[in-house]
Amino acid sequence: MITVTILSLSFLTAVSCKIKKVKAPADAMRLLWYAHLVLLFFSVLCLLMMLGGYGFKGVHTERVFFSLYAGSGVILYGLTPQNASGKWVYLLCFFGFPFVLLFGVLLPPLRIFTIMAGVALLFDGNVHRYTIDDDYTLETRDMGILSRYPTYNLVVDKYGLFEKTTPDVVSKNYSLQALQTAQKSGDSVKISILAFDQHRMRFDTTIALQ
């Protein structure tokens, strides 16, 4: 719920600033703009790394950067006087996003697509990580209504601050109940999964470590 929490607080702050017609000091606005641009830089960096399967260490680090970037834009909109300028239109895109989702939900032809897009953008997912050793971790990720079954990803520690994710290392479509990992050698790991579909079942598989 990290994404929803950050964006909700930012939206409520912006609405409050608009209602009370808050005029922030020039230095505070300048500092907030600098923070927003720094978050834009890290958001673009995260997006570029994600295209190659890389990311900052942590389960939701990229989502935090994206959420803070959008949230700071929403707050800036609440503090910026309304005028027909490129800066105001840019900030309006952040503030108007919830209204776009609401408009899509109200239109039957767009309802299902709007709901799926909203869940994908706002829902952080249920993520669990199972340590294999100091460098390797098996990650299970469940995106709720977007995916019936969890995906299994291999996460590799890279360069101290980064990690590389290899998706779908286990291709089993079952609802996960429990999972255990046991490293067999320096280049492979045994994965034992207790799953539930129509009845409880257990299966073992071995994956190679890169």
XYZ file of N, CA and C in Angstrom:
630
model
N 0.814 -1.207 0.000
C 0.000 0.000 0.000
C 0.852 1.264 0.000
N 2.143 1.118 -0.274
C 3.039 2.281 -0.249
C 2.612 3.314 -1.283
N 2.328 2.866 -2.496
C 1.971 3.781 -3.580
C 0.687 4.539 -3.270
N -0.352 3.809 -2.858
C -1.632 4.452 -2.560
C -1.491 5.434 -1.401
N -0.720 5.066 -0.381
C -0.545 5.940 0.779
C 0.130 7.251 0.402
N 1.233 7.163 -0.342
C 1.966 8.380 -0.733
C 1.101 9.276 -1.614
N 0.446 8.680 -2.607
C -0.366 9.485 -3.520
C -1.607 10.060 -2.841
N -2.197 9.309 -1.922
C -3.380 9.815 -1.211
C -3.013 10.999 -0.330
N -1.913 10.889 0.426
C -1.471 11.998 1.276
C -1.119 13.223 0.441
N -0.469 12.992 -0.694
C -0.098 14.105 -1.570
C -1.335 14.780 -2.141
N -2.319 13.977 -2.562
C -3.546 14.531 -3.139
C -4.319 15.342 -2.096
N -4.440 14.811 -0.886
C -5.146 15.525 0.181
C -4.417 16.821 0.546
N -3.085 16.784 0.530
C -2.311 17.995 0.801
C -2.554 19.049 -0.268
N -2.570 18.610 -1.526
C -2.795 19.553 -2.629
C -4.194 20.162 -2.561
N -5.199 19.326 -2.263
C -6.565 19.839 -2.147
C -6.663 20.845 -1.011
N -6.033 20.536 0.118
C -6.051 21.447 1.258
C -5.389 22.774 0.916
N -4.260 22.709 0.185
C -3.575 23.944 -0.208
C -4.422 24.785 -1.152
N -5.149 24.100 -2.049
C -6.018 24.831 -2.975
C -7.180 25.495 -2.246
N -7.794 24.751 -1.312
C -8.947 25.290 -0.592
C -8.534 26.485 0.279
N -7.397 26.349 0.957
C -6.940 27.412 1.852
C -6.141 28.489 1.123
N -5.916 28.269 -0.185
C -5.156 29.211 -1.003
C -3.806 29.547 -0.374
N -3.086 28.467 -0.057
C -1.774 28.604 0.580
C -0.778 29.177 -0.416
N -0.016 30.147 0.015
C 1.054 30.732 -0.792
C 2.379 30.413 -0.122
N 3.087 29.455 -0.695
C 4.350 29.023 -0.107
C 5.444 30.042 -0.404
N 6.405 30.208 0.497
C 7.550 31.096 0.239
C 8.309 30.664 -1.012
N 8.917 31.626 -1.670
C 9.628 31.336 -2.919
C 10.746 30.316 -2.703
N 11.462 30.421 -1.571
C 12.545 29.478 -1.304
C 12.015 28.055 -1.120
N 10.865 27.929 -0.446
C 10.278 26.603 -0.241
C 9.828 26.001 -1.573
N 9.231 26.817 -2.433
C 8.812 26.336 -3.748
C 10.001 25.910 -4.586
N 11.058 26.707 -4.523
C 12.263 26.366 -5.285
C 12.860 25.048 -4.788
N 12.896 24.854 -3.479
C 13.429 23.620 -2.908
C 12.568 22.419 -3.302
N 11.244 22.602 -3.292
C 10.344 21.514 -3.679
C 10.496 21.166 -5.153
N 10.709 22.171 -5.989
C 10.945 21.917 -7.406
C 12.252 21.148 -7.607
N 13.292 21.508 -6.867
C 14.561 20.782 -6.968
C 14.389 19.320 -6.562
N 13.642 19.103 -5.473
C 13.383 17.730 -5.034
C 12.593 16.964 -6.094
N 11.615 17.626 -6.702
C 10.806 16.996 -7.751
C 11.669 16.606 -8.955
N 12.596 17.470 -9.346
C 13.461 17.170 -10.486
C 14.458 16.055 -10.164
N 14.938 16.020 -8.930
C 15.828 14.927 -8.520
C 15.075 13.597 -8.570
N 13.831 13.601 -8.094
C 13.012 12.393 -8.153
C 12.699 12.009 -9.594
N 12.545 12.999 -10.473
C 12.366 12.714 -11.897
C 13.583 12.002 -12.457
N 14.775 12.461 -12.089
C 16.011 11.819 -12.555
C 16.069 10.358 -12.113
N 15.785 10.110 -10.821
C 15.844 8.734 -10.328
C 14.727 7.881 -10.917
N 13.576 8.471 -11.193
C 12.484 7.716 -11.806
C 12.849 7.282 -13.220
N 13.447 8.184 -13.989
C 13.894 7.838 -15.341
C 14.989 6.778 -15.280
N 15.916 6.930 -14.313
C 16.979 5.939 -14.146
C 16.403 4.574 -13.808
N 15.412 4.533 -12.911
C 14.760 3.268 -12.559
C 14.091 2.641 -13.779
N 13.423 3.467 -14.578
C 12.728 2.962 -15.760
C 13.712 2.367 -16.761
N 14.823 3.035 -16.979
C 15.828 2.530 -17.909
C 16.444 1.224 -17.412
N 16.702 1.130 -16.113
C 17.273 -0.097 -15.562
C 16.276 -1.237 -15.618
N 14.988 -0.932 -15.392
C 13.968 -1.971 -15.438
C 13.876 -2.599 -16.817
N 14.145 -1.826 -17.862
C 14.108 -2.371 -19.219
C 15.170 -3.452 -19.418
N 16.259 -3.370 -18.642
C 17.320 -4.372 -18.728
C 17.268 -5.403 -17.616
N 16.193 -5.372 -16.802
C 16.061 -6.339 -15.727
C 16.774 -5.954 -14.449
N 17.282 -4.728 -14.372
C 18.001 -4.270 -13.185
C 17.115 -3.339 -12.356
N 17.558 -3.059 -11.139
C 16.852 -2.126 -10.280
C 17.642 -1.876 -9.014
N 17.220 -0.887 -8.250
C 17.826 -0.657 -6.951
C 17.429 -1.773 -5.995
N 18.271 -2.034 -4.998
C 17.977 -3.087 -4.038
C 16.727 -2.730 -3.238
N 15.923 -3.749 -2.962
C 14.691 -3.535 -2.216
C 13.486 -3.970 -3.021
N 12.439 -4.348 -2.326
C 11.248 -4.895 -2.986
C 10.483 -3.822 -3.752
N 10.290 -2.649 -3.133
C 9.442 -1.616 -3.735
C 10.211 -0.311 -3.961
N 11.516 -0.379 -4.123
C 12.313 0.848 -4.237
C 11.888 1.680 -5.441
N 11.711 1.047 -6.586
C 11.313 1.784 -7.787
C 9.939 2.430 -7.610
N 9.012 1.706 -7.002
C 7.680 2.267 -6.784
C 7.731 3.466 -5.842
N 8.624 3.443 -4.873
C 8.755 4.579 -3.958
C 9.232 5.810 -4.722
N 10.226 5.626 -5.601
C 10.709 6.756 -6.408
C 9.599 7.296 -7.308
N 8.885 6.397 -8.003
C 7.800 6.830 -8.888
C 6.708 7.553 -8.098
N 6.356 6.996 -6.928
C 5.281 7.576 -6.121
C 5.669 8.943 -5.570
N 6.911 9.071 -5.088
C 7.369 10.361 -4.563
C 7.462 11.402 -5.677
N 7.862 10.954 -6.866
C 7.923 11.877 -8.009
C 6.524 12.394 -8.347
N 5.563 11.480 -8.471
C 4.191 11.897 -8.777
C 3.588 12.686 -7.623
N 3.852 12.250 -6.383
C 3.306 12.937 -5.231
C 3.826 14.352 -5.088
N 5.115 14.550 -5.339
C 5.662 15.905 -5.269
C 5.065 16.789 -6.362
N 4.768 16.197 -7.522
C 4.104 16.957 -8.584
C 2.703 17.374 -8.190
N 1.986 16.487 -7.488
C 0.631 16.815 -7.025
C 0.677 17.965 -6.021
N 1.622 17.907 -5.080
C 1.738 18.969 -4.073
C 2.130 20.294 -4.731
N 3.032 20.234 -5.702
C 3.410 21.458 -6.421
C 2.206 22.065 -7.130
N 1.338 21.221 -7.665
C 0.125 21.742 -8.300
C -0.733 22.487 -7.281
N -0.842 21.931 -6.072
C -1.642 22.573 -5.049
C -1.093 23.915 -4.605
N 0.209 24.106 -4.764
C 0.845 25.361 -4.348
C 1.049 26.341 -5.495
N 0.771 25.902 -6.731
C 1.016 26.753 -7.906
C -0.270 27.470 -8.318
N -0.244 28.768 -8.478
C -1.442 29.508 -8.932
C -1.883 29.020 -10.313
N -3.189 28.976 -10.513
C -3.728 28.509 -11.787
C -3.511 29.554 -12.877
N -2.798 29.151 -13.920
C -2.596 30.013 -15.082
C -2.283 29.141 -16.282
N -2.488 29.657 -17.434
C -2.298 28.888 -18.677
C -0.823 28.881 -19.060
N -0.044 28.111 -18.330
C 1.391 27.999 -18.628
C 1.757 26.530 -18.762
N 2.880 26.283 -19.399
C 3.323 24.904 -19.572
C 3.598 24.226 -18.245
N 4.133 24.962 -17.270
C 4.424 24.391 -15.958
C 3.136 23.956 -15.264
N 2.091 24.796 -15.367
C 0.821 24.464 -14.720
C 0.161 23.259 -15.377
N 0.220 23.166 -16.702
C -0.351 22.007 -17.409
C 0.413 20.735 -17.038
N 1.733 20.837 -16.927
C 2.561 19.693 -16.525
C 2.128 19.177 -15.155
N 1.940 20.076 -14.199
C 1.536 19.678 -12.855
C 0.092 19.184 -12.826
N -0.748 19.722 -13.698
C -2.141 19.297 -13.764
C -2.257 17.822 -14.145
N -1.313 17.323 -14.925
C -1.329 15.915 -15.322
C -1.231 14.997 -14.103
N -0.450 15.387 -13.096
C -0.345 14.589 -11.875
C -1.634 14.670 -11.059
N -2.144 15.877 -10.870
C -3.334 16.079 -10.048
C -4.572 15.483 -10.710
N -4.641 15.504 -12.030
C -5.831 15.032 -12.730
C -5.896 13.540 -12.932
N -4.833 12.800 -12.576
C -4.811 11.356 -12.805
C -5.966 10.630 -12.116
N -6.268 10.898 -10.826
C -7.418 10.204 -10.200
C -8.739 10.469 -10.910
N -8.909 11.677 -11.430
C -10.151 12.008 -12.125
C -10.243 11.275 -13.466
N -9.098 11.046 -14.106
C -9.085 10.254 -15.336
C -9.520 8.824 -15.043
N -9.003 8.243 -13.950
C -9.416 6.892 -13.558
C -10.904 6.847 -13.235
N -11.393 7.857 -12.521
C -12.815 7.896 -12.184
C -13.669 7.990 -13.439
N -13.248 8.791 -14.402
C -13.976 8.934 -15.655
C -14.003 7.608 -16.406
N -12.877 6.890 -16.407
C -12.826 5.595 -17.089
C -13.711 4.559 -16.431
N -13.790 4.583 -15.083
C -14.635 3.618 -14.368
C -16.110 3.865 -14.660
N -16.484 5.126 -14.856
C -17.889 5.458 -15.096
C -18.351 5.091 -16.496
N -17.413 4.872 -17.419
C -17.782 4.499 -18.788
C -17.681 2.986 -18.950
N -18.814 2.296 -19.180
C -18.789 0.829 -19.278
C -17.771 0.269 -20.273
N -17.593 0.853 -21.470
C -16.615 0.256 -22.393
C -15.177 0.310 -21.875
N -14.869 1.291 -21.010
C -13.501 1.452 -20.514
C -13.322 0.927 -19.104
N -14.391 0.440 -18.491
C -14.339 0.116 -17.056
C -13.304 -0.947 -16.738
N -13.319 -2.062 -17.454
C -12.407 -3.152 -17.125
C -10.957 -2.752 -17.367
N -10.714 -2.003 -18.448
C -9.345 -1.577 -18.730
C -8.860 -0.566 -17.703
N -9.762 0.310 -17.252
C -9.393 1.300 -16.243
C -9.068 0.633 -14.918
N -9.863 -0.340 -14.543
C -9.616 -1.056 -13.286
C -8.283 -1.790 -13.336
N -8.013 -2.459 -14.451
C -6.747 -3.185 -14.585
C -5.562 -2.230 -14.564
N -5.694 -1.095 -15.251
C -4.608 -0.110 -15.256
C -4.407 0.480 -13.867
N -5.509 0.769 -13.175
C -5.406 1.322 -11.832
C -4.748 0.362 -10.860
N -5.122 -0.916 -10.928
C -4.513 -1.918 -10.052
C -3.027 -2.068 -10.357
N -2.685 -2.120 -11.638
C -1.279 -2.275 -12.028
C -0.428 -1.101 -11.564
N -0.995 0.115 -11.623
C -0.225 1.299 -11.267
C -0.206 1.565 -9.764
N -1.278 1.224 -9.066
C -1.404 1.612 -7.661
C -1.156 0.470 -6.687
N -1.417 -0.775 -7.096
C -1.268 -1.909 -6.184
C 0.175 -2.386 -6.184
N 0.786 -2.450 -5.007
C 2.191 -2.837 -4.909
C 2.413 -4.326 -5.099
N 1.385 -5.107 -4.886
C 1.524 -6.550 -5.014
C 2.000 -7.188 -3.721
N 1.751 -8.480 -3.607
C 2.237 -9.251 -2.457
C 3.555 -9.906 -2.839
N 4.630 -9.440 -2.221
C 5.968 -9.900 -2.575
C 6.631 -10.539 -1.357
N 7.169 -11.723 -1.565
C 7.928 -12.404 -0.509
C 9.265 -12.846 -1.107
N 10.311 -12.736 -0.295
C 11.634 -13.134 -0.753
C 12.201 -14.218 0.162
N 12.779 -15.249 -0.459
C 13.351 -16.381 0.250
C 14.852 -16.406 -0.049
N 15.649 -16.226 0.994
C 17.091 -16.117 0.825
C 17.706 -17.462 0.449
N 18.543 -17.458 -0.579
C 19.296 -18.645 -0.974
C 20.701 -18.572 -0.392
N 21.397 -17.474 -0.638
C 22.688 -17.192 -0.001
C 22.867 -15.681 0.014
N 24.086 -15.215 0.188
C 24.328 -13.780 0.296
C 24.047 -13.028 -1.006
N 24.071 -13.718 -2.134
C 23.915 -13.054 -3.432
C 22.597 -13.371 -4.135
N 21.971 -14.492 -3.787
C 20.788 -14.933 -4.525
C 19.566 -15.003 -3.617
N 18.421 -14.583 -4.185
C 17.146 -14.614 -3.478
C 16.057 -15.048 -4.447
N 15.159 -15.910 -3.988
C 14.005 -16.286 -4.793
C 12.829 -15.418 -4.364
N 12.209 -14.760 -5.333
C 11.116 -13.836 -5.059
C 9.821 -14.375 -5.630
N 8.759 -14.347 -4.828
C 7.423 -14.659 -5.328
C 6.624 -13.359 -5.347
N 5.939 -13.118 -6.449
C 5.197 -11.868 -6.622
C 3.786 -12.181 -7.100
N 2.805 -11.691 -6.340
C 1.392 -11.913 -6.648
C 0.734 -10.556 -6.851
N 0.170 -10.316 -8.036
C -0.441 -9.025 -8.368
C -1.960 -9.042 -8.231
N -2.468 -9.876 -7.342
C -3.901 -9.862 -7.053
C -4.750 -10.274 -8.243
N -5.730 -9.429 -8.611
C -6.664 -9.787 -9.682
C -6.000 -9.809 -11.049
N -4.801 -9.254 -11.172
C -4.112 -9.258 -12.464
C -3.478 -10.606 -12.767
N -3.218 -11.396 -11.747
C -2.620 -12.715 -11.965
C -3.157 -13.670 -10.923
N -3.658 -14.774 -11.359
C -4.247 -15.750 -10.436
C -3.186 -16.446 -9.603
N -2.017 -16.655 -10.204
C -0.952 -17.383 -9.534
C 0.279 -16.490 -9.407
N 1.113 -16.726 -8.410
C 2.325 -15.909 -8.250
C 3.373 -16.246 -9.303
N 4.239 -15.301 -9.554
C 5.399 -15.538 -10.416
C 6.628 -15.723 -9.537
N 7.557 -16.508 -10.031
C 8.771 -16.818 -9.276
C 9.959 -16.209 -10.019
N 10.660 -15.310 -9.334
C 11.769 -14.601 -9.951
C 13.044 -14.833 -9.157
N 14.159 -14.912 -9.869
C 15.469 -15.042 -9.231
C 16.112 -13.665 -9.164
N 16.451 -13.217 -7.964
C 17.035 -11.899 -7.744
C 18.495 -12.067 -7.364
N 19.371 -11.358 -8.083
C 20.811 -11.468 -7.869
C 21.349 -10.121 -7.406
N 22.100 -10.131 -6.319
C 22.722 -8.910 -5.801
C 23.814 -8.464 -6.770
N 23.787 -7.167 -7.154
C 24.754 -6.640 -8.119
C 25.322 -5.309 -7.623
N 26.628 -5.220 -7.560
C 27.331 -3.952 -7.359
C 26.909 -3.209 -6.096
N 26.477 -3.916 -5.075
C 26.182 -3.291 -3.797
C 24.825 -2.627 -3.700
N 24.501 -1.718 -4.617
C 23.248 -0.957 -4.550
C 22.176 -1.469 -5.501
N 22.523 -2.392 -6.387
C 21.593 -2.812 -7.430
C 21.346 -4.315 -7.372
N 20.335 -4.743 -8.092
C 20.023 -6.155 -8.211
C 19.459 -6.431 -9.600
N 19.660 -7.663 -10.045
C 19.158 -8.075 -11.359
C 18.111 -9.163 -11.154
N 16.980 -9.027 -11.836
C 15.869 -9.962 -11.675
C 15.668 -10.777 -12.948
N 15.672 -12.091 -12.777
C 15.339 -13.000 -13.878
C 13.942 -13.535 -13.628
N 12.955 -13.171 -14.460
C 11.560 -13.555 -14.176
C 11.253 -14.991 -14.564
N 10.211 -15.535 -13.914
C 9.617 -16.838 -14.274
C 10.642 -17.963 -14.317
N 11.424 -18.110 -13.244
C 12.394 -19.214 -13.192
C 11.716 -20.524 -12.825
N 10.500 -20.441 -12.268
C 9.699 -21.632 -11.974
C 8.352 -21.461 -12.661
N 8.018 -22.370 -13.556
C 6.771 -22.239 -14.329
C 5.743 -23.236 -13.810
N 5.198 -22.934 -12.637
C 4.143 -23.763 -12.064
C 2.971 -22.863 -11.688
N 1.810 -23.144 -12.232
C 0.628 -22.327 -11.978
C -0.218 -22.926 -10.855
N 0.243 -22.679 -9.620
C -0.496 -23.130 -8.449
C -0.485 -22.027 -7.404
N -1.507 -22.038 -6.559
C -1.559 -21.089 -5.453
C -0.560 -21.528 -4.388
N 0.381 -20.679 -4.072
C 1.484 -21.021 -3.176
C 1.016 -21.049 -1.729
N 1.395 -22.114 -1.019
C 1.132 -22.218 0.417
C 2.413 -22.046 1.230
N 3.483 -22.694 0.791
C 4.772 -22.597 1.489
C 5.881 -22.902 0.501
N 7.073 -22.394 0.799
C 8.199 -22.579 -0.108
C 9.480 -22.688 0.709
N 10.358 -23.600 0.298
C 11.661 -23.762 0.926
C 12.729 -23.828 -0.148
N 13.918 -23.278 0.148
C 15.045 -23.345 -0.775
C 16.215 -24.026 -0.076
N 16.974 -24.793 -0.834
C 18.165 -25.462 -0.306
C 19.215 -25.488 -1.406
N 20.334 -24.841 -1.171
C 21.381 -24.772 -2.187
C 22.078 -26.123 -2.286
N 22.068 -26.707 -3.481
C 22.647 -28.025 -3.694
C 24.145 -27.942 -3.923
N 24.564 -26.925 -4.635
C 25.979 -26.725 -4.918
C 26.176 -25.247 -5.183
N 27.345 -24.893 -5.664
C 27.599 -23.486 -5.913
C 26.846 -22.924 -7.098
N 26.238 -23.776 -7.940
C 25.593 -23.271 -9.156
C 24.157 -23.739 -9.322
N 23.521 -24.268 -8.277
C 22.129 -24.686 -8.401
C 21.462 -24.645 -7.025
N 20.144 -24.578 -7.033
C 19.370 -24.550 -5.796
C 18.115 -25.393 -5.979
N 17.774 -26.164 -4.955
C 16.566 -26.981 -4.965
C 15.434 -26.184 -4.326
N 14.289 -26.167 -4.985
C 13.132 -25.421 -4.502
C 12.004 -26.416 -4.237
N 11.496 -26.398 -3.007
C 10.374 -27.253 -2.627
C 9.162 -26.363 -2.406
N 8.091 -26.637 -3.133
C 6.897 -25.792 -3.098
C 5.698 -26.620 -2.658
N 5.021 -26.130 -1.615
C 3.745 -26.699 -1.206
C 2.661 -25.808 -1.804
N 1.844 -26.377 -2.690
C 0.875 -25.590 -3.447
C -0.527 -26.144 -3.243
N -1.490 -25.356 -3.685
C -2.884 -25.763 -3.567
C -3.623 -25.327 -4.822
N -4.181 -26.287 -5.529
C -5.043 -25.981 -6.660
C -6.418 -26.572 -6.355
N -6.684 -27.769 -6.797
C -7.904 -28.458 -6.379
C -7.649 -29.288 -5.120
N -6.386 -29.576 -4.847
C -6.003 -30.266 -3.623
C -4.545 -29.915 -3.335
N -4.126 -30.195 -2.120
C -2.751 -29.862 -1.735
C -1.778 -30.765 -2.475
N -0.670 -30.196 -2.871
C 0.352 -30.968 -3.568
C 1.716 -30.363 -3.273
N 2.736 -31.158 -3.466
C 4.106 -30.719 -3.234
C 4.933 -31.119 -4.449
N 5.758 -30.205 -4.900
C 6.677 -30.562 -5.994
C 8.010 -29.878 -5.769
N 9.037 -30.534 -6.274
C 10.412 -30.036 -6.144
C 10.953 -29.728 -7.531
N 11.794 -28.730 -7.601
C 12.451 -28.395 -8.861
C 13.830 -27.814 -8.550
N 14.696 -27.850 -9.510
C 16.058 -27.315 -9.347
C 16.315 -26.288 -10.443
N 16.843 -25.142 -10.043
C 17.177 -24.102 -11.013
C 18.668 -23.795 -10.909
N 19.220 -23.365 -12.014
C 20.637 -23.011 -12.051
C 20.831 -21.587 -11.607
N 21.889 -21.332 -10.852
C 22.257 -19.990 -10.439
C 23.201 -19.410 -11.462
N 22.973 -18.166 -11.842
C 23.778 -17.565 -12.888
C 25.182 -17.271 -12.356
